[in-house]
Short mmCIF file of C-alpha atoms and ligand atoms in Angstrom, two decimals:
data_model
loop_
_atom_site.label_atom_id
_atom_site.label_comp_id
_atom_site.label_asym_id
_atom_site.label_seq_id
_atom_site.Cartn_x
_atom_site.Cartn_y
_atom_site.Cartn_z
CA UNK V 1320 56.34 56.53 34.96
CA UNK V 1321 52.56 56.86 35.38
CA UNK V 1322 52.21 56.94 31.64
CA UNK V 1323 54.42 53.89 31.08
CA UNK V 1324 52.25 52.01 33.58
CA UNK V 1325 49.09 53.06 31.75
CA UNK V 1326 50.46 51.91 28.34
CA UNK V 1327 50.98 48.53 29.84
CA UNK V 1328 47.60 48.21 31.73
CA UNK V 1329 44.91 50.56 30.24
CA UNK V 1330 41.92 48.69 28.82
CA UNK V 1331 43.46 45.45 30.09
CA UNK V 1332 42.44 43.48 33.22
CA UNK V 1333 44.81 43.96 36.15
CA UNK V 1334 45.83 41.04 38.42
CA UNK V 1335 46.62 42.28 41.87
CA UNK V 1336 46.22 41.68 45.59
CA UNK V 1337 43.00 42.24 47.56
CA UNK V 1338 41.84 41.56 50.99
CA UNK V 1339 38.56 39.56 50.38
CA UNK V 1340 35.94 38.83 52.95
CA UNK V 1341 34.70 35.33 52.02
CA UNK V 1342 32.21 35.07 54.73
CA UNK V 1343 30.47 37.31 57.21
CA UNK V 1344 32.63 38.02 60.27
CA UNK V 1345 35.68 35.99 59.08
CA UNK V 1346 39.13 37.47 58.93
CA UNK V 1347 39.87 38.91 55.39
CA UNK V 1348 42.09 36.90 53.21
CA UNK V 1349 44.69 38.44 51.01
CA UNK V 1350 44.40 36.83 47.55
CA UNK V 1351 45.00 37.64 43.93
CA UNK V 1352 42.02 39.06 42.01
CA UNK V 1353 41.28 40.21 38.57
CA UNK V 1354 40.12 43.85 38.28
CA UNK V 1355 38.46 44.66 34.89
CA UNK V 1356 39.03 47.88 32.99
CA UNK V 1357 36.70 50.84 33.78
CA UNK V 1358 33.44 51.03 31.84
CA UNK V 1359 32.27 54.52 30.41
CA UNK V 1360 32.13 57.02 33.28
CA UNK V 1361 34.30 54.83 35.39
CA UNK V 1362 37.93 55.26 36.60
CA UNK V 1363 40.36 52.55 37.76
CA UNK V 1364 42.60 53.69 40.57
CA UNK V 1365 45.62 52.40 42.47
CA UNK V 1366 45.05 52.72 46.17
CA UNK V 1367 47.79 54.35 48.13
CA UNK V 1368 46.36 53.86 51.51
CA UNK V 1369 43.01 53.28 53.08
CA UNK V 1370 41.60 53.26 56.75
CA UNK V 1371 38.95 51.27 58.49
CA UNK V 1372 35.64 52.92 59.39
CA UNK V 1373 33.01 51.28 61.70
CA UNK V 1374 30.59 50.95 58.76
CA UNK V 1375 33.09 48.35 57.31
CA UNK V 1376 32.75 46.35 60.55
CA UNK V 1377 28.92 46.57 60.40
CA UNK V 1378 28.63 45.24 56.97
CA UNK V 1379 31.60 42.77 57.48
CA UNK V 1380 29.42 41.14 60.17
CA UNK V 1381 26.12 41.12 58.35
CA UNK V 1382 25.05 37.66 57.04
CA UNK V 1383 21.98 38.57 55.02
CA UNK V 1384 21.51 41.30 52.29
CA UNK V 1385 22.84 43.91 52.15
CA UNK V 1386 25.62 41.80 53.47
CA UNK V 1387 26.97 40.01 50.27
CA UNK V 1388 29.99 37.68 50.10
CA UNK V 1389 32.71 37.29 48.76
CA UNK V 1390 33.20 40.95 49.03
CA UNK V 1391 35.97 43.58 48.95
CA UNK V 1392 35.17 45.96 51.78
CA UNK V 1393 36.90 49.44 52.53
CA UNK V 1394 35.58 52.93 51.62
CA UNK V 1395 37.92 55.37 53.22
CA UNK V 1396 40.92 55.79 50.99
CA UNK V 1397 43.06 57.77 48.63
CA UNK V 1398 44.57 56.71 45.32
CA UNK V 1399 46.08 57.56 41.97
CA UNK V 1400 44.32 57.32 38.71
CA UNK V 1401 45.62 54.37 36.59
CA UNK V 1402 43.31 54.58 33.69
CA UNK V 1403 39.94 56.10 32.70
CA UNK V 1404 36.86 54.72 30.89
CA UNK V 1405 35.13 56.49 28.03
CA UNK V 1406 33.40 59.85 28.82
CA UNK V 1407 35.65 60.75 31.69
CA UNK V 1408 37.23 64.13 31.31
CA UNK V 1409 37.43 65.33 34.90
CA UNK V 1410 40.50 63.33 35.76
CA UNK V 1411 43.53 61.78 33.92
CA UNK V 1412 45.97 59.20 34.78
CA UNK V 1413 48.29 60.17 37.51
CA UNK V 1414 45.81 62.37 39.30
CA UNK V 1415 45.46 61.94 43.02
CA UNK V 1416 41.80 61.14 44.01
CA UNK V 1417 39.63 60.52 47.09
CA UNK V 1418 36.77 58.08 46.54
CA UNK V 1419 33.51 58.52 48.43
CA UNK V 1420 30.47 56.26 49.09
CA UNK V 1421 28.19 59.12 48.25
CA UNK V 1422 27.99 60.35 44.67
CA UNK V 1423 28.14 63.98 43.71
CA UNK V 1424 26.93 63.86 40.08
CA UNK V 1425 26.61 67.60 39.82
CA UNK V 1426 23.62 67.40 37.47
CA UNK V 1427 20.59 66.24 39.42
CA UNK V 1428 18.29 68.73 41.05
CA UNK V 1429 19.64 67.59 44.50
CA UNK V 1430 23.33 67.91 43.51
CA UNK V 1431 22.50 71.39 42.08
CA UNK V 1432 20.65 72.42 45.24
CA UNK V 1433 22.65 73.96 48.18
CA UNK V 1434 20.21 72.25 50.44
CA UNK V 1435 21.16 68.58 49.96
CA UNK V 1436 24.07 66.27 49.35
CA UNK V 1437 21.88 63.27 48.59
CA UNK V 1438 22.20 62.65 44.89
CA UNK V 1439 19.06 61.38 43.04
CA UNK V 1440 20.71 60.49 39.78
CA UNK V 1441 22.96 57.75 41.51
CA UNK V 1442 21.06 57.24 44.81
CA UNK V 1443 22.97 55.70 47.79
CA UNK V 1444 22.22 52.17 48.91
CA UNK V 1445 24.46 49.56 50.45
CA UNK V 1446 25.07 48.14 47.06
CA UNK V 1447 27.29 45.19 45.93
CA UNK V 1448 27.65 46.61 42.48
CA UNK V 1449 29.18 49.49 40.37
CA UNK V 1450 26.71 52.33 40.54
CA UNK V 1451 25.67 52.78 36.80
CA UNK V 1452 25.66 49.10 35.62
CA UNK V 1453 24.83 46.98 38.64
CA UNK V 1454 27.72 44.81 37.64
CA UNK V 1455 31.05 43.94 39.34
CA UNK V 1456 34.63 44.74 38.13
CA UNK V 1457 36.13 42.05 40.39
CA UNK V 1458 36.53 38.30 39.85
CA UNK V 1459 38.77 35.91 41.76
CA UNK V 1460 41.12 33.49 39.97
CA UNK V 1461 38.51 30.89 39.56
CA UNK V 1462 36.36 33.36 37.60
CA UNK V 1463 33.77 33.86 40.56
CA UNK V 1464 32.24 37.30 41.00
CA UNK V 1465 33.48 39.27 43.91
CA UNK V 1466 31.11 41.99 45.14
CA UNK V 1467 31.83 45.54 45.71
CA UNK V 1468 31.09 47.61 48.87
CA UNK V 1469 29.27 51.03 48.70
CA UNK V 1470 30.95 51.95 45.38
CA UNK V 1471 34.54 52.14 46.71
CA UNK V 1472 35.97 48.67 47.75
CA UNK V 1473 39.37 49.99 48.76
CA UNK V 1474 40.85 46.92 50.35
CA UNK V 1475 42.39 46.16 46.97
CA UNK V 1476 45.57 47.37 45.28
CA UNK V 1477 43.39 48.44 42.38
CA UNK V 1478 39.64 49.25 42.35
CA UNK V 1479 37.07 50.79 39.92
CA UNK V 1480 35.12 53.76 41.11
CA UNK V 1481 32.49 55.86 39.18
CA UNK V 1482 33.57 59.35 38.33
CA UNK V 1483 30.49 60.73 40.36
CA UNK V 1484 32.17 59.17 43.45
CA UNK V 1485 35.70 60.65 42.89
CA UNK V 1486 37.12 63.91 43.91
CA UNK V 1487 40.48 65.14 42.47
CA UNK V 1488 42.69 66.46 45.28
CA UNK V 1489 45.90 68.44 45.80
CA UNK V 1490 48.80 65.88 45.53
CA UNK V 1491 50.87 67.61 48.09
CA UNK V 1492 48.59 66.46 50.94
CA UNK V 1493 49.98 63.49 52.86
CA UNK V 1494 47.86 60.46 51.82
CA UNK V 1495 47.76 58.91 55.29
CA UNK V 1496 45.85 62.04 56.44
CA UNK V 1497 43.87 62.85 53.40
CA UNK V 1498 42.34 59.28 53.23
CA UNK V 1499 40.39 60.26 56.50
CA UNK V 1500 38.40 62.76 54.43
CA UNK V 1501 37.06 60.02 52.27
CA UNK V 1502 34.55 59.21 55.03
CA UNK V 1503 35.02 59.54 58.72
CA UNK V 1504 36.44 62.92 59.44
CA UNK V 1505 34.46 64.57 56.59
CA UNK V 1506 31.35 63.00 57.97
CA UNK V 1507 31.86 64.21 61.48
CA UNK V 1508 33.16 67.61 60.74
CA UNK V 1509 30.41 68.06 58.04
CA UNK V 1510 27.70 66.87 60.47
CA UNK V 1511 28.53 69.91 62.79
CA UNK V 1512 29.35 72.39 59.97
CA UNK V 1513 26.91 71.55 57.14
CA UNK V 1514 24.07 69.49 58.66
CA UNK V 1515 23.77 71.17 62.01
CA UNK V 1516 25.30 74.37 61.12
CA UNK V 1517 26.37 74.80 64.78
CA UNK V 1518 26.48 78.39 65.94
CA UNK V 1519 29.35 80.21 67.98
CA UNK V 1520 28.50 79.85 71.64
CA UNK V 1521 26.30 76.86 71.43
CA UNK V 1522 26.44 73.62 73.55
CA UNK V 1523 26.82 70.29 71.79
CA UNK V 1524 26.43 66.68 73.09
CA UNK V 1525 28.10 63.86 71.31
CA UNK V 1526 27.13 60.26 71.77
CA UNK V 1527 30.04 58.09 70.76
CA UNK V 1528 33.76 59.33 70.69
CA UNK V 1529 35.12 57.29 67.87
CA UNK V 1530 36.78 59.06 64.98
CA UNK V 1531 33.18 60.24 63.80
CA UNK V 1532 32.11 61.56 67.18
CA UNK V 1533 35.43 63.32 67.70
CA UNK V 1534 35.31 64.80 64.18
CA UNK V 1535 31.94 66.18 65.18
CA UNK V 1536 33.71 67.75 68.18
CA UNK V 1537 36.42 69.14 65.79
CA UNK V 1538 33.60 70.52 63.57
CA UNK V 1539 31.84 72.06 66.39
CA UNK V 1540 35.03 73.53 67.90
CA UNK V 1541 35.87 75.19 64.50
CA UNK V 1542 32.24 76.57 64.46
CA UNK V 1543 32.89 78.14 67.89
CA UNK V 1544 30.84 75.91 70.08
CA UNK V 1545 31.60 76.69 73.65
CA UNK V 1546 30.55 73.57 75.48
CA UNK V 1547 31.06 70.14 73.87
CA UNK V 1548 29.90 67.25 75.95
CA UNK V 1549 31.07 63.81 74.98
CA UNK V 1550 29.37 60.60 75.93
CA UNK V 1551 31.11 57.19 75.73
CA UNK V 1552 31.35 53.85 77.46
CA UNK V 1553 34.99 53.60 77.11
CA UNK V 1554 36.88 55.99 79.49
CA UNK V 1555 40.07 55.90 77.16
CA UNK V 1556 38.08 58.08 74.66
CA UNK V 1557 37.83 60.83 77.18
CA UNK V 1558 41.51 61.58 77.02
CA UNK V 1559 41.36 61.58 73.15
CA UNK V 1560 38.34 63.97 73.34
CA UNK V 1561 40.41 66.70 74.97
CA UNK V 1562 42.50 67.25 71.85
CA UNK V 1563 39.37 67.83 69.79
CA UNK V 1564 37.78 70.38 72.16
CA UNK V 1565 35.50 68.20 74.29
CA UNK V 1566 35.01 70.11 77.52
CA UNK V 1567 32.83 67.59 79.48
CA UNK V 1568 32.68 63.80 79.68
CA UNK V 1569 29.77 61.55 80.64
CA UNK V 1570 30.62 57.85 81.06
CA UNK V 1571 27.20 56.30 80.45
CA UNK V 1572 28.21 53.20 82.33
CA UNK V 1573 28.63 55.12 85.50
CA UNK V 1574 25.29 57.11 85.40
CA UNK V 1575 23.61 54.50 87.69
CA UNK V 1576 19.96 54.23 87.01
CA UNK V 1577 19.81 57.54 85.43
CA UNK V 1578 19.28 57.71 81.64
CA UNK V 1579 22.29 59.81 80.15
CA UNK V 1580 19.74 62.22 78.73
CA UNK V 1581 18.75 63.16 82.21
CA UNK V 1582 22.38 63.75 83.15
CA UNK V 1583 22.85 65.96 80.20
CA UNK V 1584 19.60 67.86 80.81
CA UNK V 1585 20.80 68.65 84.29
CA UNK V 1586 24.29 69.64 83.23
CA UNK V 1587 22.93 72.00 80.55
CA UNK V 1588 19.83 73.42 82.47
CA UNK V 1589 17.27 71.95 79.82
CA UNK V 1590 19.24 70.28 77.09
CA UNK V 1591 21.99 70.90 74.48
CA UNK V 1592 21.55 72.91 71.38
CA UNK V 1593 22.82 70.25 69.08
CA UNK V 1594 22.86 66.43 69.88
CA UNK V 1595 24.73 63.99 67.58
CA UNK V 1596 24.21 60.21 67.68
CA UNK V 1597 27.58 58.80 66.56
CA UNK V 1598 27.42 55.12 67.69
CA UNK V 1599 24.74 53.46 65.46
CA UNK V 1600 21.93 52.69 68.13
CA UNK V 1601 18.34 53.63 67.84
CA UNK V 1602 18.22 53.75 71.65
CA UNK V 1603 20.89 56.44 71.77
CA UNK V 1604 19.08 58.46 69.06
CA UNK V 1605 16.19 58.61 71.55
CA UNK V 1606 18.67 59.64 74.37
CA UNK V 1607 19.99 62.34 72.06
CA UNK V 1608 16.44 63.65 71.31
CA UNK V 1609 15.57 63.56 75.01
CA UNK V 1610 18.47 65.85 75.79
CA UNK V 1611 18.00 68.30 72.80
CA UNK V 1612 16.73 71.60 74.09
CA UNK V 1613 13.02 72.07 73.65
CA UNK V 1614 12.02 74.72 71.00
CA UNK V 1615 15.17 74.67 69.00
CA UNK V 1616 17.24 71.67 69.85
CA UNK V 1617 18.53 69.58 66.80
CA UNK V 1618 19.13 65.90 66.97
CA UNK V 1619 21.47 64.63 64.25
CA UNK V 1620 21.62 60.99 63.39
CA UNK V 1621 25.04 60.01 62.17
CA UNK V 1622 25.52 56.38 63.44
CA UNK V 1623 24.49 53.41 61.29
CA UNK V 1624 22.21 51.02 63.17
CA UNK V 1625 21.30 47.41 61.89
CA UNK V 1626 19.15 47.56 58.75
CA UNK V 1627 15.46 47.75 59.69
CA UNK V 1628 16.00 49.24 63.15
CA UNK V 1629 13.21 51.61 64.02
CA UNK V 1630 12.73 54.89 65.85
CA UNK V 1631 9.63 55.41 67.94
CA UNK V 1632 8.37 58.85 68.89
CA UNK V 1633 4.84 59.77 70.02
CA UNK V 1634 3.32 62.49 67.91
CA UNK V 1635 2.86 64.58 71.13
CA UNK V 1636 6.54 64.13 71.96
CA UNK V 1637 7.39 65.73 68.58
CA UNK V 1638 4.55 68.29 68.52
CA UNK V 1639 5.07 69.72 72.04
CA UNK V 1640 8.82 69.71 71.97
CA UNK V 1641 9.38 71.69 68.82
CA UNK V 1642 12.75 69.83 68.35
CA UNK V 1643 14.16 68.66 65.02
CA UNK V 1644 15.61 65.39 64.10
CA UNK V 1645 17.70 64.93 60.98
CA UNK V 1646 19.87 62.27 59.28
CA UNK V 1647 23.39 63.24 58.16
CA UNK V 1648 24.93 61.05 55.38
CA UNK V 1649 28.61 62.11 54.81
CA UNK V 1650 28.15 65.10 56.99
CA UNK V 1651 25.88 66.79 54.51
CA UNK V 1652 28.94 67.46 52.45
CA UNK V 1653 29.21 67.67 48.73
CA UNK V 1654 32.43 65.67 48.05
CA UNK V 1655 33.80 67.44 44.98
CA UNK V 1656 33.50 71.05 46.40
CA UNK V 1657 33.77 70.36 50.17
CA UNK V 1658 36.69 67.96 50.45
CA UNK V 1659 39.11 70.41 48.85
CA UNK V 1660 37.88 73.09 51.46
CA UNK V 1661 38.79 70.57 54.32
CA UNK V 1662 42.09 69.77 52.77
CA UNK V 1663 42.81 73.43 52.52
CA UNK V 1664 41.83 73.94 56.10
CA UNK V 1665 44.21 71.06 57.06
CA UNK V 1666 47.12 72.46 55.20
CA UNK V 1667 46.33 75.89 56.73
CA UNK V 1668 46.69 74.18 60.13
CA UNK V 1669 43.03 74.98 61.12
CA UNK V 1670 41.58 71.36 60.87
CA UNK V 1671 43.28 68.65 62.88
CA UNK V 1672 43.72 65.37 61.09
CA UNK V 1673 46.96 63.97 62.39
CA UNK V 1674 45.50 63.29 65.90
CA UNK V 1675 42.90 60.78 64.36
CA UNK V 1676 45.58 58.55 63.09
CA UNK V 1677 46.46 56.30 66.17
CA UNK V 1678 47.85 53.34 64.29
CA UNK V 1679 49.38 52.50 60.77
CA UNK V 1680 49.85 48.91 59.34
CA UNK V 1681 50.90 47.19 56.25
CA UNK V 1682 48.30 45.64 53.84
CA UNK V 1683 49.21 42.10 55.15
CA UNK V 1684 48.17 43.22 58.64
CA UNK V 1685 44.68 44.45 57.66
CA UNK V 1686 43.03 42.17 60.17
CA UNK V 1687 44.90 44.00 62.95
CA UNK V 1688 43.08 47.14 61.98
CA UNK V 1689 39.79 45.36 62.56
CA UNK V 1690 40.90 44.00 66.04
CA UNK V 1691 42.00 47.54 67.15
CA UNK V 1692 38.75 49.28 66.08
CA UNK V 1693 36.54 46.41 67.65
CA UNK V 1694 38.46 46.58 70.81
CA UNK V 1695 38.09 50.31 71.05
CA UNK V 1696 42.00 50.90 70.91
CA UNK V 1697 42.15 52.98 67.66
CA UNK V 1698 40.41 55.95 66.28
CA UNK V 1699 41.76 55.37 62.81
CA UNK V 1700 44.22 52.77 61.61
CA UNK V 1701 45.82 53.52 58.25
CA UNK V 1702 46.57 50.62 56.05
CA UNK V 1703 49.35 51.19 53.47
CA UNK V 1704 48.99 49.09 50.25
CA UNK V 1705 52.71 48.97 49.50
CA UNK V 1706 54.26 48.40 52.79
P1 NAD C 3214 34.09 53.76 66.37
O1 NAD C 3214 33.90 52.35 66.66
O2 NAD C 3214 35.43 54.24 66.25
O3 NAD C 3214 33.34 54.70 67.45
C1 NAD C 3214 32.12 54.28 68.18
C2 NAD C 3214 32.31 54.80 69.63
O4 NAD C 3214 30.99 54.61 70.27
C3 NAD C 3214 33.32 54.05 70.46
O5 NAD C 3214 34.15 54.96 71.14
C4 NAD C 3214 32.47 53.34 71.40
O6 NAD C 3214 33.14 53.10 72.65
C5 NAD C 3214 31.21 54.08 71.60
N1 NAD C 3214 30.13 53.42 72.11
C6 NAD C 3214 29.56 52.18 71.87
N2 NAD C 3214 28.48 51.96 72.51
C7 NAD C 3214 28.16 53.00 73.23
C8 NAD C 3214 27.03 53.45 73.96
N3 NAD C 3214 26.04 52.51 74.30
N4 NAD C 3214 27.13 54.67 74.44
C9 NAD C 3214 28.09 55.61 74.20
N5 NAD C 3214 29.08 55.28 73.44
C10 NAD C 3214 29.14 54.02 72.89
O7 NAD C 3214 33.15 54.07 65.07
P2 NAD C 3214 33.23 55.23 64.07
O8 NAD C 3214 34.06 54.84 62.90
O9 NAD C 3214 33.47 56.53 64.73
O10 NAD C 3214 31.82 55.18 63.59
C11 NAD C 3214 30.79 55.73 64.29
C12 NAD C 3214 29.37 55.43 63.65
O11 NAD C 3214 29.18 56.33 62.67
C13 NAD C 3214 29.15 54.11 63.13
O12 NAD C 3214 27.73 53.72 63.29
C14 NAD C 3214 29.39 54.23 61.68
O13 NAD C 3214 28.79 53.17 60.86
C15 NAD C 3214 28.74 55.59 61.42
N6 NAD C 3214 29.15 56.39 60.12
C16 NAD C 3214 28.14 57.13 59.60
C17 NAD C 3214 28.54 57.83 58.47
C18 NAD C 3214 27.50 58.57 57.85
O14 NAD C 3214 27.61 59.12 56.62
N7 NAD C 3214 26.31 58.92 58.40
C19 NAD C 3214 29.89 57.81 57.89
C20 NAD C 3214 30.69 56.97 58.60
C21 NAD C 3214 30.48 56.34 59.80
ZN1 ZN C 3215 23.26 64.01 41.75
ZN1 ZN C 3216 32.70 55.21 56.70
#
């Protein structure tokens, strides 16, 4: 069946449905678009399902660059290879693949090092183009260019992705679970496991209990953390947190005049071993740093604030505290080797994924997924392309 389809469509443009964002902050419009065939080192995939991450919302709202419109958003997905461009031997048509916003070229000094997942051959930026060529594969029916979003653009029945951004996965894994490993759950679990390397018996504080923060809790739980403190402004997230091993809750709205960091310092007798910022606010990075334990505390920045937002630390604050602060893109994971490990841990019933999926909608209802996440009602809403 897949072969028959490829005979029909390989090396040809495909006309299909996509949810296009025409203007910042406006509801997406499902329209027909033209998806060009893949260039060398690129792959065209049919999306099975996709889910909404808060980063889509951040760049959906952003009027100025790196906000570009019209654009096809979406970067958390799973799909099937429809056709491959020249010089692609890692996947063939019919393979099930997970796209990722971060590349894993496997060749550059950073990809070859165990210490980093930040590829220098195809460096990450919030780009509107395909990574290798700085061109788009999408046009609308009038011939106007439609921009890509962080090398994935999964809110389309078909999309083109560079091979460095694709991981082949076990086709047995349910797509509406595996798609979460394309961004959110991998990022959170990886931040605890790879970036922080949380040790058994440690105390962890997590700012923001969306899917990312709860996946940090899940990662910390798997690493054997004994105390996991969750901070949020939405009390509904506290109930969800229990499933992922959150042991203590702090509602930052009801802390009175006390900064949350002070509350956590008191609870822990001097700060947590690992503090994760999973909201995307510089002010919360300061709070997280302030309640990291002196001497060995690590602050991990996971949330994405507005472009240009600044952190301010006095040099004495850093010098006298002995604390570490680090960023974590995609949880410090190398997609091609680490996603299969997480899938295996899910299939072995160690890693929880099912609990993150709170809603599922058809492609026509994609704007509902936006409303649910903005209103704080969902963790992850899976969007099925063929329903
Ligand atoms: P989400 O909207 O599901 O969760 C955010 C949570 O933060 C919500 O529960 C919300 O109630 C809470 N919150 C908001 N303001 C708060 C405050 N002042 N104090 C405490 N909690 C507050 O979002 P998500 O999909 O879980 O994404 C979280 C962040 O992670 C976003 O900034 C997203 O862009 C970022 N992200 C980063 C990476 C990465 O590679 N570093 C990958 C994916 C997502
Ligand atoms: Zn690389
Ligand atoms: Zn994401």
